[in-house]
PDB file of C-alpha atoms in Angstrom:
ATOM      1  CA  UNK T   1      27.100  -6.766 -33.906  1.00  0.00           C
ATOM      2  CA  UNK T   2      29.365  -5.953 -30.640  1.00  0.00           C
ATOM      3  CA  UNK T   3      28.958  -2.249 -32.220  1.00  0.00           C
ATOM      4  CA  UNK T   4      25.414  -3.030 -32.210  1.00  0.00           C
ATOM      5  CA  UNK T   5      25.608  -3.981 -28.548  1.00  0.00           C
ATOM      6  CA  UNK T   6      27.504  -1.073 -27.472  1.00  0.00           C
ATOM      7  CA  UNK T   7      25.575   1.472 -28.854  1.00  0.00           C
ATOM      8  CA  UNK T   8      22.499  -0.199 -26.760  1.00  0.00           C
ATOM      9  CA  UNK T   9      24.415  -0.419 -23.434  1.00  0.00           C
ATOM     10  CA  UNK T  10      25.505   3.053 -24.230  1.00  0.00           C
ATOM     11  CA  UNK T  11      21.610   4.223 -24.466  1.00  0.00           C
ATOM     12  CA  UNK T  12      20.759   2.146 -21.816  1.00  0.00           C
ATOM     13  CA  UNK T  13      23.384   4.078 -19.440  1.00  0.00           C
ATOM     14  CA  UNK T  14      22.301   7.345 -20.822  1.00  0.00           C
ATOM     15  CA  UNK T  15      18.668   6.536 -20.310  1.00  0.00           C
ATOM     16  CA  UNK T  16      19.843   5.210 -16.695  1.00  0.00           C
ATOM     17  CA  UNK T  17      21.626   8.732 -16.015  1.00  0.00           C
ATOM     18  CA  UNK T  18      18.661  10.897 -17.026  1.00  0.00           C
ATOM     19  CA  UNK T  19      16.685   9.022 -14.374  1.00  0.00           C
ATOM     20  CA  UNK T  20      19.175   9.982 -12.036  1.00  0.00           C
ATOM     21  CA  UNK T  21      19.553  13.693 -12.447  1.00  0.00           C
ATOM     22  CA  UNK T  22      15.902  14.300 -12.451  1.00  0.00           C
ATOM     23  CA  UNK T  23      14.604  11.754 -10.045  1.00  0.00           C
ATOM     24  CA  UNK T  24      17.722  11.256  -7.991  1.00  0.00           C
ATOM     25  CA  UNK T  25      19.953   7.995  -7.573  1.00  0.00           C
ATOM     26  CA  UNK T  26      17.912   6.653  -4.190  1.00  0.00           C
ATOM     27  CA  UNK T  27      14.153   6.265  -6.086  1.00  0.00           C
ATOM     28  CA  UNK T  28      15.761   5.132  -9.228  1.00  0.00           C
ATOM     29  CA  UNK T  29      17.955   2.129  -7.717  1.00  0.00           C
ATOM     30  CA  UNK T  30      14.901   1.772  -5.459  1.00  0.00           C
ATOM     31  CA  UNK T  31      12.627   1.532  -8.887  1.00  0.00           C
ATOM     32  CA  UNK T  32      14.995  -0.747 -10.468  1.00  0.00           C
ATOM     33  CA  UNK T  33      16.559  -2.852  -8.774  1.00  0.00           C
ATOM     34  CA  UNK T  34      13.469  -3.145  -5.840  1.00  0.00           C
ATOM     35  CA  UNK T  35      10.671  -3.522  -8.799  1.00  0.00           C
ATOM     36  CA  UNK T  36       7.860  -4.904  -8.082  1.00  0.00           C
ATOM     37  CA  UNK T  37       7.111  -4.870  -4.339  1.00  0.00           C
ATOM     38  CA  UNK T  38       7.099  -7.685  -2.336  1.00  0.00           C
ATOM     39  CA  UNK T  39       6.378  -9.673   0.758  1.00  0.00           C
ATOM     40  CA  UNK T  40       9.721  -8.963   2.389  1.00  0.00           C
ATOM     41  CA  UNK T  41       9.615  -5.736   1.621  1.00  0.00           C
ATOM     42  CA  UNK T  42       9.945  -4.480   5.305  1.00  0.00           C
ATOM     43  CA  UNK T  43      13.765  -5.195   4.933  1.00  0.00           C
ATOM     44  CA  UNK T  44      14.486  -3.351   2.653  1.00  0.00           C
ATOM     45  CA  UNK T  45      12.978   0.258   4.194  1.00  0.00           C
ATOM     46  CA  UNK T  46      13.945   1.845   7.128  1.00  0.00           C
ATOM     47  CA  UNK T  47      11.802   0.385  10.127  1.00  0.00           C
ATOM     48  CA  UNK T  48      10.827   1.547  13.722  1.00  0.00           C
ATOM     49  CA  UNK T  49       9.816  -0.858  16.502  1.00  0.00           C
ATOM     50  CA  UNK T  50       5.684  -0.676  17.746  1.00  0.00           C
ATOM     51  CA  UNK T  51       5.538  -1.622  21.039  1.00  0.00           C
ATOM     52  CA  UNK T  52       2.454  -3.413  22.591  1.00  0.00           C
ATOM     53  CA  UNK T  53       0.474  -2.014  25.358  1.00  0.00           C
ATOM     54  CA  UNK T  54       0.645  -3.416  28.952  1.00  0.00           C
ATOM     55  CA  UNK T  55      -2.581  -4.734  27.770  1.00  0.00           C
ATOM     56  CA  UNK T  56      -3.381  -7.699  25.254  1.00  0.00           C
ATOM     57  CA  UNK T  57      -6.205  -8.291  24.091  1.00  0.00           C
ATOM     58  CA  UNK T  58      -6.482 -12.432  23.338  1.00  0.00           C
ATOM     59  CA  UNK T  59      -9.029 -13.927  19.826  1.00  0.00           C
ATOM     60  CA  UNK T  60     -10.812 -16.854  21.054  1.00  0.00           C
ATOM     61  CA  UNK T  61     -10.067 -19.953  19.123  1.00  0.00           C
ATOM     62  CA  UNK T  62     -12.996 -21.574  16.553  1.00  0.00           C
ATOM     63  CA  UNK T  63     -14.079 -25.022  17.671  1.00  0.00           C
ATOM     64  CA  UNK T  64     -13.475 -27.772  14.844  1.00  0.00           C
ATOM     65  CA  UNK T  65     -17.233 -27.666  13.893  1.00  0.00           C
ATOM     66  CA  UNK T  66     -16.909 -23.953  13.535  1.00  0.00           C
ATOM     67  CA  UNK T  67     -13.818 -24.243  11.246  1.00  0.00           C
ATOM     68  CA  UNK T  68     -15.445 -27.760   9.302  1.00  0.00           C
ATOM     69  CA  UNK T  69     -18.345 -25.089   8.271  1.00  0.00           C
ATOM     70  CA  UNK T  70     -16.399 -21.828   7.205  1.00  0.00           C
ATOM     71  CA  UNK T  71     -14.213 -24.135   5.529  1.00  0.00           C
ATOM     72  CA  UNK T  72     -17.318 -26.179   3.550  1.00  0.00           C
ATOM     73  CA  UNK T  73     -19.014 -22.198   2.959  1.00  0.00           C
ATOM     74  CA  UNK T  74     -15.917 -20.779   1.416  1.00  0.00           C
ATOM     75  CA  UNK T  75     -15.391 -23.594  -0.824  1.00  0.00           C
ATOM     76  CA  UNK T  76     -18.930 -23.520  -2.677  1.00  0.00           C
ATOM     77  CA  UNK T  77     -19.151 -19.808  -2.172  1.00  0.00           C
ATOM     78  CA  UNK T  78     -16.009 -19.808  -4.588  1.00  0.00           C
ATOM     79  CA  UNK T  79     -16.478 -23.191  -6.144  1.00  0.00           C
ATOM     80  CA  UNK T  80     -13.152 -24.644  -5.203  1.00  0.00           C
ATOM     81  CA  UNK T  81     -12.590 -27.955  -3.558  1.00  0.00           C
ATOM     82  CA  UNK T  82     -10.319 -26.907  -1.370  1.00  0.00           C
ATOM     83  CA  UNK T  83      -9.129 -23.535   0.706  1.00  0.00           C
ATOM     84  CA  UNK T  84      -5.313 -24.742   1.034  1.00  0.00           C
ATOM     85  CA  UNK T  85      -4.794 -25.463  -2.218  1.00  0.00           C
ATOM     86  CA  UNK T  86      -6.557 -22.230  -3.472  1.00  0.00           C
ATOM     87  CA  UNK T  87      -3.945 -20.562  -0.966  1.00  0.00           C
ATOM     88  CA  UNK T  88      -0.728 -22.352  -1.870  1.00  0.00           C
ATOM     89  CA  UNK T  89      -1.928 -21.828  -6.151  1.00  0.00           C
ATOM     90  CA  UNK T  90      -1.786 -18.184  -5.133  1.00  0.00           C
ATOM     91  CA  UNK T  91       1.350 -18.052  -3.249  1.00  0.00           C
ATOM     92  CA  UNK T  92      -0.399 -16.624  -0.067  1.00  0.00           C
ATOM     93  CA  UNK T  93       2.023 -16.835   3.290  1.00  0.00           C
ATOM     94  CA  UNK T  94      -0.944 -16.419   5.607  1.00  0.00           C
ATOM     95  CA  UNK T  95      -4.155 -16.373   5.305  1.00  0.00           C
ATOM     96  CA  UNK T  96      -6.901 -15.512   9.108  1.00  0.00           C
ATOM     97  CA  UNK T  97     -10.553 -14.714   9.107  1.00  0.00           C
ATOM     98  CA  UNK T  98     -11.845 -13.686  12.420  1.00  0.00           C
ATOM     99  CA  UNK T  99     -15.770 -13.249  12.819  1.00  0.00           C
ATOM    100  CA  UNK T 100     -16.859 -12.041  16.187  1.00  0.00           C
ATOM    101  CA  UNK T 101     -13.311 -12.074  17.828  1.00  0.00           C
ATOM    102  CA  UNK T 102     -13.300 -16.240  17.580  1.00  0.00           C
ATOM    103  CA  UNK T 103     -10.857 -17.114  15.048  1.00  0.00           C
ATOM    104  CA  UNK T 104     -12.913 -18.904  12.554  1.00  0.00           C
ATOM    105  CA  UNK T 105      -9.592 -19.439  10.152  1.00  0.00           C
ATOM    106  CA  UNK T 106      -5.938 -19.434  11.051  1.00  0.00           C
ATOM    107  CA  UNK T 107      -3.723 -21.171   8.337  1.00  0.00           C
ATOM    108  CA  UNK T 108       0.285 -20.299   7.076  1.00  0.00           C
ATOM    109  CA  UNK T 109       2.454 -21.578   4.043  1.00  0.00           C
ATOM    110  CA  UNK T 110       6.021 -21.759   2.188  1.00  0.00           C
ATOM    111  CA  UNK T 111       6.725 -21.934   5.649  1.00  0.00           C
ATOM    112  CA  UNK T 112       5.569 -19.673   7.887  1.00  0.00           C
ATOM    113  CA  UNK T 113       3.903 -18.949  10.650  1.00  0.00           C
ATOM    114  CA  UNK T 114       2.527 -16.997  13.655  1.00  0.00           C
ATOM    115  CA  UNK T 115       6.331 -15.168  13.926  1.00  0.00           C
ATOM    116  CA  UNK T 116       6.731 -15.172  10.926  1.00  0.00           C
ATOM    117  CA  UNK T 117       7.984 -11.339   9.710  1.00  0.00           C
ATOM    118  CA  UNK T 118       6.329  -9.679   5.981  1.00  0.00           C
ATOM    119  CA  UNK T 119       5.293  -6.279   5.641  1.00  0.00           C
ATOM    120  CA  UNK T 120       2.238  -4.956   6.174  1.00  0.00           C
ATOM    121  CA  UNK T 121       1.139  -3.300   3.068  1.00  0.00           C
ATOM    122  CA  UNK T 122      -2.452  -1.653   2.932  1.00  0.00           C
ATOM    123  CA  UNK T 123      -2.954  -3.114   6.368  1.00  0.00           C
ATOM    124  CA  UNK T 124      -1.408   0.201   7.362  1.00  0.00           C
ATOM    125  CA  UNK T 125      -3.822   2.506   5.767  1.00  0.00           C
ATOM    126  CA  UNK T 126      -6.274   0.844   8.376  1.00  0.00           C
ATOM    127  CA  UNK T 127      -3.653   1.959  10.813  1.00  0.00           C
ATOM    128  CA  UNK T 128      -3.775   5.469   9.861  1.00  0.00           C
ATOM    129  CA  UNK T 129      -7.353   5.897  10.031  1.00  0.00           C
ATOM    130  CA  UNK T 130      -7.705   5.041  13.821  1.00  0.00           C
ATOM    131  CA  UNK T 131      -4.058   7.407  13.863  1.00  0.00           C
ATOM    132  CA  UNK T 132      -6.313   9.665  12.122  1.00  0.00           C
ATOM    133  CA  UNK T 133      -8.628   8.912  15.836  1.00  0.00           C
ATOM    134  CA  UNK T 134      -7.125   9.864  17.760  1.00  0.00           C
ATOM    135  CA  UNK T 135      -5.549  12.930  15.991  1.00  0.00           C
ATOM    136  CA  UNK T 136      -9.300  14.256  16.450  1.00  0.00           C
ATOM    137  CA  UNK T 137      -9.582  12.862  20.260  1.00  0.00           C
ATOM    138  CA  UNK T 138      -6.218  14.923  20.702  1.00  0.00           C
ATOM    139  CA  UNK T 139      -7.038  17.876  18.736  1.00  0.00           C
ATOM    140  CA  UNK T 140      -5.353  17.806  16.668  1.00  0.00           C
ATOM    141  CA  UNK T 141      -7.279  17.550  13.487  1.00  0.00           C
ATOM    142  CA  UNK T 142     -10.345  19.230  14.283  1.00  0.00           C
ATOM    143  CA  UNK T 143     -12.660  16.566  11.928  1.00  0.00           C
ATOM    144  CA  UNK T 144     -12.812  14.334   9.117  1.00  0.00           C
ATOM    145  CA  UNK T 145     -14.873  16.795   7.411  1.00  0.00           C
ATOM    146  CA  UNK T 146     -11.787  19.433   6.961  1.00  0.00           C
ATOM    147  CA  UNK T 147     -10.799  20.329   4.133  1.00  0.00           C
ATOM    148  CA  UNK T 148      -6.997  18.498   3.300  1.00  0.00           C
ATOM    149  CA  UNK T 149      -5.881  21.999   2.443  1.00  0.00           C
ATOM    150  CA  UNK T 150      -6.120  23.159   5.617  1.00  0.00           C
ATOM    151  CA  UNK T 151      -2.862  20.730   6.584  1.00  0.00           C
ATOM    152  CA  UNK T 152      -1.402  21.138   3.506  1.00  0.00           C
ATOM    153  CA  UNK T 153      -1.296  24.323   1.601  1.00  0.00           C
ATOM    154  CA  UNK T 154       0.619  24.047  -0.492  1.00  0.00           C
ATOM    155  CA  UNK T 155      -2.128  21.926  -2.756  1.00  0.00           C
ATOM    156  CA  UNK T 156      -4.252  25.238  -2.435  1.00  0.00           C
ATOM    157  CA  UNK T 157      -1.015  27.313  -4.639  1.00  0.00           C
ATOM    158  CA  UNK T 158      -1.035  24.128  -7.073  1.00  0.00           C
ATOM    159  CA  UNK T 159      -4.265  23.876  -7.253  1.00  0.00           C
ATOM    160  CA  UNK T 160      -7.477  25.033  -5.804  1.00  0.00           C
ATOM    161  CA  UNK T 161      -9.769  21.930  -5.781  1.00  0.00           C
ATOM    162  CA  UNK T 162      -7.795  20.621  -3.688  1.00  0.00           C
ATOM    163  CA  UNK T 163      -9.871  22.679  -1.281  1.00  0.00           C
ATOM    164  CA  UNK T 164     -13.078  20.399  -2.839  1.00  0.00           C
ATOM    165  CA  UNK T 165     -11.315  17.616  -1.003  1.00  0.00           C
ATOM    166  CA  UNK T 166     -12.243  16.841   2.620  1.00  0.00           C
ATOM    167  CA  UNK T 167     -10.223  13.914   4.655  1.00  0.00           C
ATOM    168  CA  UNK T 168     -12.676  11.830   5.199  1.00  0.00           C
ATOM    169  CA  UNK T 169     -12.663  11.929   0.697  1.00  0.00           C
ATOM    170  CA  UNK T 170      -9.125  10.792   1.781  1.00  0.00           C
ATOM    171  CA  UNK T 171     -10.124   8.066   4.418  1.00  0.00           C
ATOM    172  CA  UNK T 172     -13.329   6.745   1.742  1.00  0.00           C
ATOM    173  CA  UNK T 173     -10.522   6.929  -1.111  1.00  0.00           C
ATOM    174  CA  UNK T 174     -12.286   9.196  -2.881  1.00  0.00           C
ATOM    175  CA  UNK T 175     -10.913  11.936  -3.399  1.00  0.00           C
ATOM    176  CA  UNK T 176     -10.608  12.438  -7.288  1.00  0.00           C
ATOM    177  CA  UNK T 177      -7.474  12.232  -7.165  1.00  0.00           C
ATOM    178  CA  UNK T 178      -6.107   9.886 -10.351  1.00  0.00           C
ATOM    179  CA  UNK T 179      -3.349   7.926  -9.738  1.00  0.00           C
ATOM    180  CA  UNK T 180      -2.267   5.905 -12.005  1.00  0.00           C
ATOM    181  CA  UNK T 181      -0.803   2.090 -11.722  1.00  0.00           C
ATOM    182  CA  UNK T 182       2.797   0.448 -13.439  1.00  0.00           C
ATOM    183  CA  UNK T 183       5.807  -0.264 -11.943  1.00  0.00           C
ATOM    184  CA  UNK T 184       8.005  -2.241 -15.674  1.00  0.00           C
ATOM    185  CA  UNK T 185      10.717  -0.025 -16.597  1.00  0.00           C
ATOM    186  CA  UNK T 186      10.647   3.157 -18.470  1.00  0.00           C
ATOM    187  CA  UNK T 187       7.327   3.723 -16.496  1.00  0.00           C
ATOM    188  CA  UNK T 188       9.285   4.132 -13.360  1.00  0.00           C
ATOM    189  CA  UNK T 189       7.296   7.557 -12.934  1.00  0.00           C
ATOM    190  CA  UNK T 190       3.799   6.595 -12.647  1.00  0.00           C
ATOM    191  CA  UNK T 191       1.898   7.049  -9.433  1.00  0.00           C
ATOM    192  CA  UNK T 192       2.248   3.375  -7.756  1.00  0.00           C
ATOM    193  CA  UNK T 193       6.413   3.446  -8.305  1.00  0.00           C
ATOM    194  CA  UNK T 194       5.999   7.187  -7.034  1.00  0.00           C
ATOM    195  CA  UNK T 195       4.586   6.376  -3.544  1.00  0.00           C
ATOM    196  CA  UNK T 196       6.047   3.337  -3.164  1.00  0.00           C
ATOM    197  CA  UNK T 197       9.731   3.357  -3.658  1.00  0.00           C
ATOM    198  CA  UNK T 198      10.030   7.199  -4.053  1.00  0.00           C
ATOM    199  CA  UNK T 199      12.367   8.367  -0.650  1.00  0.00           C
ATOM    200  CA  UNK T 200      10.073  11.597  -0.275  1.00  0.00           C
ATOM    201  CA  UNK T 201       6.591  10.852   0.243  1.00  0.00           C
ATOM    202  CA  UNK T 202       5.863  14.738   1.335  1.00  0.00           C
ATOM    203  CA  UNK T 203       7.675  15.865  -1.964  1.00  0.00           C
ATOM    204  CA  UNK T 204       5.547  13.024  -3.318  1.00  0.00           C
ATOM    205  CA  UNK T 205       2.075  13.989  -2.580  1.00  0.00           C
ATOM    206  CA  UNK T 206       2.266  17.398  -3.024  1.00  0.00           C
ATOM    207  CA  UNK T 207       3.906  17.746  -5.810  1.00  0.00           C
ATOM    208  CA  UNK T 208       2.785  15.333  -7.969  1.00  0.00           C
ATOM    209  CA  UNK T 209      -0.846  14.307  -7.270  1.00  0.00           C
ATOM    210  CA  UNK T 210      -3.081  15.763  -9.537  1.00  0.00           C
ATOM    211  CA  UNK T 211      -6.862  16.321  -9.419  1.00  0.00           C
ATOM    212  CA  UNK T 212      -9.013  13.922 -12.289  1.00  0.00           C
ATOM    213  CA  UNK T 213     -12.924  14.556 -11.075  1.00  0.00           C
ATOM    214  CA  UNK T 214     -15.300  15.691  -8.306  1.00  0.00           C
ATOM    215  CA  UNK T 215     -14.331  14.297  -4.752  1.00  0.00           C
ATOM    216  CA  UNK T 216     -16.401  12.095  -3.356  1.00  0.00           C
ATOM    217  CA  UNK T 217     -17.916  10.669  -6.922  1.00  0.00           C
ATOM    218  CA  UNK T 218     -16.217   7.874  -7.803  1.00  0.00           C
ATOM    219  CA  UNK T 219     -14.309   5.169  -5.812  1.00  0.00           C
ATOM    220  CA  UNK T 220     -11.101   4.257  -6.826  1.00  0.00           C
ATOM    221  CA  UNK T 221      -8.211   2.550  -4.172  1.00  0.00           C
ATOM    222  CA  UNK T 222      -5.413   4.569  -4.575  1.00  0.00           C
ATOM    223  CA  UNK T 223      -2.191   5.525  -2.790  1.00  0.00           C
ATOM    224  CA  UNK T 224      -2.083   9.206  -2.262  1.00  0.00           C
ATOM    225  CA  UNK T 225      -5.312   9.309  -0.497  1.00  0.00           C
ATOM    226  CA  UNK T 226      -3.045   8.125   2.151  1.00  0.00           C
TER     227      UNK T 226
END
């Protein structure tokens, strides 16, 4: 039994060593130790604070009757008895509903509150679309109709089909770029961990992307687009 266990652990060490050689120690460590993404991953990445502007906007708070009506409508639409119970059952930390600049529903769970820090995850994609608009306004990008190879010509050298993809296709998640989920070891080279844990995302975007179908045909939520 000891001999079998020794061989087993040696094989694991050998596999990890091969991944370290091929992918580098940082990416291997992140995939094996960090594993699936979580709400407090902002503690793992290097971060920079975003300073708020001089002018701020405050949402109006809904009246008790508005919130009660929302709770009823939500319960009926989702066939549940209570929205708070649903949030707790799904390990939700914060849930906010805004309609016409009014906070219709705002609640926090598991000892969280308005001041609690959490990883933004794909909320960052909405911020990215705002930055694209600013870049166009500042003439750093001509148009969302530009092919992405105007800005990343390296892709054109890999596959001429990248020339057909526009910035708008990326923003709409309709680029036709392939994306495969899966994080569990040993599948550490699938697209999901690559786009989340790799320390050089520019390298990943240029060297790991591949065309699946023509652009603007099919919606696919895809981290390569961002």
